[in-house]
Short mmCIF file of C-alpha atoms in Angstrom, two decimals:
data_model
loop_
_atom_site.label_atom_id
_atom_site.label_comp_id
_atom_site.label_asym_id
_atom_site.label_seq_id
_atom_site.Cartn_x
_atom_site.Cartn_y
_atom_site.Cartn_z
CA MET A 742 7.65 -67.54 -124.39
CA ASN A 743 6.89 -68.03 -128.00
CA ILE A 744 3.89 -66.50 -129.37
CA ASP A 745 2.63 -67.21 -132.83
CA ARG A 746 1.53 -64.32 -135.12
CA LYS A 747 -2.26 -65.15 -134.73
CA ASN A 748 -2.13 -65.35 -130.95
CA LEU A 749 -0.21 -61.87 -130.79
CA HIS A 750 -3.00 -60.27 -133.07
CA ARG A 751 -5.59 -61.96 -130.79
CA ARG A 752 -3.98 -60.53 -127.65
CA ILE A 753 -3.61 -57.03 -129.15
CA TYR A 754 -7.30 -57.16 -130.33
CA PHE A 755 -8.49 -58.15 -126.71
CA ILE A 756 -6.29 -55.34 -125.27
CA GLY A 757 -7.77 -52.88 -127.68
CA LEU A 758 -11.22 -53.88 -126.55
CA VAL A 759 -10.34 -53.56 -122.84
CA LEU A 760 -9.00 -50.16 -123.53
CA LEU A 761 -12.14 -49.34 -125.58
CA VAL A 762 -14.52 -50.25 -122.81
CA VAL A 763 -12.46 -48.67 -120.00
CA SER A 764 -12.12 -45.31 -121.89
CA LEU A 765 -15.86 -45.02 -122.58
CA PRO A 766 -16.72 -43.18 -119.54
CA PHE A 767 -13.31 -41.59 -119.23
CA SER A 768 -11.50 -40.25 -122.13
CA LEU A 769 -12.15 -39.46 -125.73
CA PHE A 770 -8.32 -39.60 -126.40
CA LEU A 771 -8.23 -43.11 -125.12
CA LEU A 772 -11.23 -44.11 -126.98
CA SER A 773 -9.94 -42.75 -130.22
CA LEU A 774 -6.58 -44.53 -129.38
CA SER A 775 -8.18 -47.86 -128.83
CA MET A 776 -9.95 -47.73 -132.15
CA PHE A 777 -6.62 -46.78 -133.76
CA ILE A 778 -5.06 -49.76 -132.20
CA LEU A 779 -7.94 -52.09 -133.06
CA GLY A 780 -7.88 -50.80 -136.73
CA LEU A 781 -4.03 -51.06 -137.03
CA ASN A 782 -4.05 -54.55 -135.67
CA TRP A 783 -7.03 -55.57 -137.96
CA ILE A 784 -4.98 -54.32 -141.03
CA ALA A 785 -1.66 -55.85 -139.83
CA GLU A 786 -3.47 -59.19 -139.25
CA GLY A 787 -3.87 -59.57 -142.99
CA ASN A 788 -6.36 -61.68 -144.74
CA LEU A 789 -8.23 -58.72 -145.89
CA LYS A 790 -9.75 -60.51 -148.93
CA ASN A 791 -11.43 -63.05 -146.69
CA LYS A 792 -12.46 -60.27 -144.30
CA ALA A 793 -13.95 -58.27 -147.17
CA LEU A 794 -15.99 -61.41 -148.16
CA LEU A 795 -17.10 -61.91 -144.66
CA ILE A 796 -18.38 -58.31 -144.41
CA TYR A 797 -20.53 -58.98 -147.48
CA SER A 798 -21.80 -62.24 -146.24
CA ARG A 799 -22.82 -61.13 -142.68
CA LYS A 800 -25.96 -59.08 -142.90
CA SER A 801 -25.50 -57.61 -139.45
CA ILE A 802 -22.27 -55.89 -140.39
CA LEU A 803 -23.86 -54.65 -143.55
CA PHE A 804 -26.72 -53.17 -141.46
CA LEU A 805 -24.68 -51.36 -138.97
CA VAL A 806 -22.33 -49.99 -141.59
CA SER A 807 -25.48 -48.79 -143.55
CA ILE A 808 -26.34 -46.65 -140.71
CA TYR A 809 -23.17 -44.58 -141.30
CA LEU A 810 -23.83 -44.64 -145.08
CA VAL A 811 -27.23 -43.01 -144.38
CA HIS A 812 -25.49 -40.22 -142.72
CA LEU A 813 -23.09 -40.02 -145.65
CA LEU A 814 -26.01 -39.74 -148.06
CA GLY A 815 -27.48 -37.06 -145.87
CA LEU A 816 -24.58 -34.75 -147.03
CA ILE A 817 -26.63 -34.26 -150.27
CA PHE A 818 -29.18 -32.12 -148.27
CA THR A 819 -26.84 -30.13 -145.99
CA THR A 820 -25.62 -26.72 -146.23
CA ASN A 821 -23.46 -26.83 -143.20
CA PHE A 822 -20.58 -28.86 -144.42
CA GLU A 823 -18.44 -28.04 -141.51
CA TYR A 824 -20.90 -29.60 -138.97
CA ALA A 825 -21.51 -32.32 -141.27
CA ARG A 826 -17.77 -33.20 -141.52
CA HIS A 827 -17.70 -33.05 -137.63
CA ASP A 828 -20.82 -35.25 -137.39
CA LEU A 829 -19.37 -37.84 -139.77
CA LYS A 830 -16.08 -37.92 -137.68
CA ILE A 831 -18.00 -38.45 -134.48
CA LYS A 832 -20.06 -41.29 -135.99
CA LEU A 833 -16.98 -42.94 -137.54
CA PRO A 834 -17.07 -45.76 -134.92
CA LEU A 835 -20.49 -46.90 -136.48
CA LEU A 836 -18.42 -47.73 -139.52
CA ILE A 837 -15.27 -48.95 -137.95
CA LEU A 838 -16.33 -50.97 -135.05
CA PRO A 839 -18.83 -53.30 -136.66
CA VAL A 840 -16.37 -54.23 -139.36
CA ILE A 841 -13.40 -54.83 -136.99
CA ILE A 842 -15.46 -56.77 -134.51
CA GLY A 843 -17.61 -58.51 -137.03
CA THR A 844 -14.71 -59.89 -138.98
CA SER A 845 -12.38 -60.85 -136.08
CA ASP A 846 -12.47 -64.13 -134.36
CA GLU A 847 -15.30 -64.60 -131.90
CA LEU A 848 -14.65 -63.74 -128.24
CA LYS A 849 -14.80 -66.54 -125.72
CA LEU A 850 -17.41 -66.19 -123.02
CA THR A 851 -14.69 -65.59 -120.39
CA GLU A 852 -13.40 -62.70 -122.55
CA ILE A 853 -16.82 -61.25 -122.91
CA LYS A 854 -17.30 -61.43 -119.19
CA THR A 855 -13.80 -59.87 -118.60
CA LEU A 856 -14.68 -56.94 -120.92
CA PHE A 857 -17.92 -56.39 -119.00
CA HIS A 858 -16.07 -56.51 -115.63
CA PHE A 859 -13.72 -53.78 -117.02
CA PHE A 860 -16.59 -51.73 -118.19
CA VAL A 861 -18.45 -51.92 -114.79
CA ALA A 862 -15.40 -51.00 -112.93
CA ALA A 863 -14.63 -48.07 -115.23
CA VAL A 864 -18.32 -46.70 -114.87
CA THR A 865 -18.33 -47.20 -111.18
CA THR A 866 -14.99 -45.43 -110.82
CA SER A 867 -16.14 -42.61 -113.12
CA THR A 868 -19.33 -42.05 -111.16
CA LEU A 869 -17.62 -42.27 -107.77
CA ILE A 870 -15.16 -39.68 -108.92
CA SER A 871 -17.86 -37.35 -110.17
CA PHE A 872 -19.83 -37.81 -106.96
CA VAL A 873 -16.86 -36.79 -104.88
CA VAL A 874 -16.38 -33.70 -106.97
CA TYR A 875 -20.17 -33.15 -106.50
CA LEU A 876 -19.77 -33.30 -102.62
CA ASN A 877 -17.01 -30.69 -102.95
CA GLN A 878 -14.37 -33.10 -101.62
CA HIS A 879 -12.05 -32.08 -104.50
CA PRO A 880 -10.32 -28.85 -104.73
CA LEU A 881 -12.19 -27.77 -107.92
CA GLN A 882 -14.28 -24.76 -108.37
CA ILE A 883 -17.78 -25.86 -109.49
CA ILE A 884 -19.49 -22.86 -111.02
CA ASP A 885 -21.88 -24.87 -113.18
CA GLN A 886 -23.49 -28.32 -112.59
CA ARG A 887 -21.69 -29.54 -115.64
CA ASP A 888 -18.24 -28.87 -114.08
CA ILE A 889 -18.89 -31.99 -111.84
CA SER A 890 -17.72 -34.43 -114.50
CA LEU A 891 -13.90 -34.45 -114.88
CA PHE A 892 -14.28 -36.43 -118.08
CA TYR A 893 -15.46 -35.81 -121.57
CA ILE A 894 -18.77 -37.65 -121.22
CA ALA A 895 -21.64 -36.09 -119.20
CA TYR A 896 -23.48 -39.04 -117.86
CA PRO A 897 -22.35 -38.62 -114.35
CA VAL A 898 -23.91 -35.13 -114.47
CA PHE A 899 -27.27 -36.72 -114.98
CA ILE A 900 -26.78 -39.13 -112.18
CA THR A 901 -25.57 -36.67 -109.66
CA CYS A 902 -27.63 -33.52 -110.29
CA CYS A 903 -30.54 -34.19 -112.66
CA ASN A 904 -31.86 -37.27 -111.02
CA GLU A 905 -31.88 -38.99 -114.48
CA HIS A 906 -30.73 -42.42 -113.19
CA PHE A 907 -31.56 -44.00 -116.51
CA TYR A 908 -28.07 -43.29 -117.86
CA ASN A 909 -26.38 -44.86 -115.04
CA ALA A 910 -28.79 -47.81 -114.96
CA LEU A 911 -28.29 -48.21 -118.68
CA TYR A 912 -24.41 -48.25 -118.20
CA GLY A 913 -24.72 -50.65 -115.20
CA ALA A 914 -27.39 -52.89 -116.67
CA ILE A 915 -25.61 -53.71 -119.96
CA PRO A 916 -23.21 -56.15 -118.28
CA VAL A 917 -26.10 -57.94 -116.67
CA PHE A 918 -27.48 -59.20 -120.01
#
């Protein structure tokens, strides 16, 4: 099976996106790893000069990147640089993802649907696991309602204990559109 360089990068890009959408409700580490894979693949793919020109020609990429730049400009007015550094690190995907996704080849409709299916499966699995923990079917000690979620993201807590179904509906409704 002979795969040319462009198809290899395309597959790595898609696998990185799958890892990204699956890790959203589960793991901060996998989320960071997926962005690292996407970034490394984007650089290894080459053609950086054309990608840079594409960034400046697409207003949507510039708009999304400017959101991060506004936070960067906010450093002028801060006195708590430790929190500012942490905040910029947390918001780094606002800079990285629009550039990588906006300058990569467009996804086919079947690939987009596949990403949505993976996302819905991950959200459903995460919610079910948190619900089982909430029902005390898991051998964990729940001292506080926030201990229900075994994952870094706290949206299952909103679903199971706070009657805030908005977060689950938002995660679940995204693939419908």
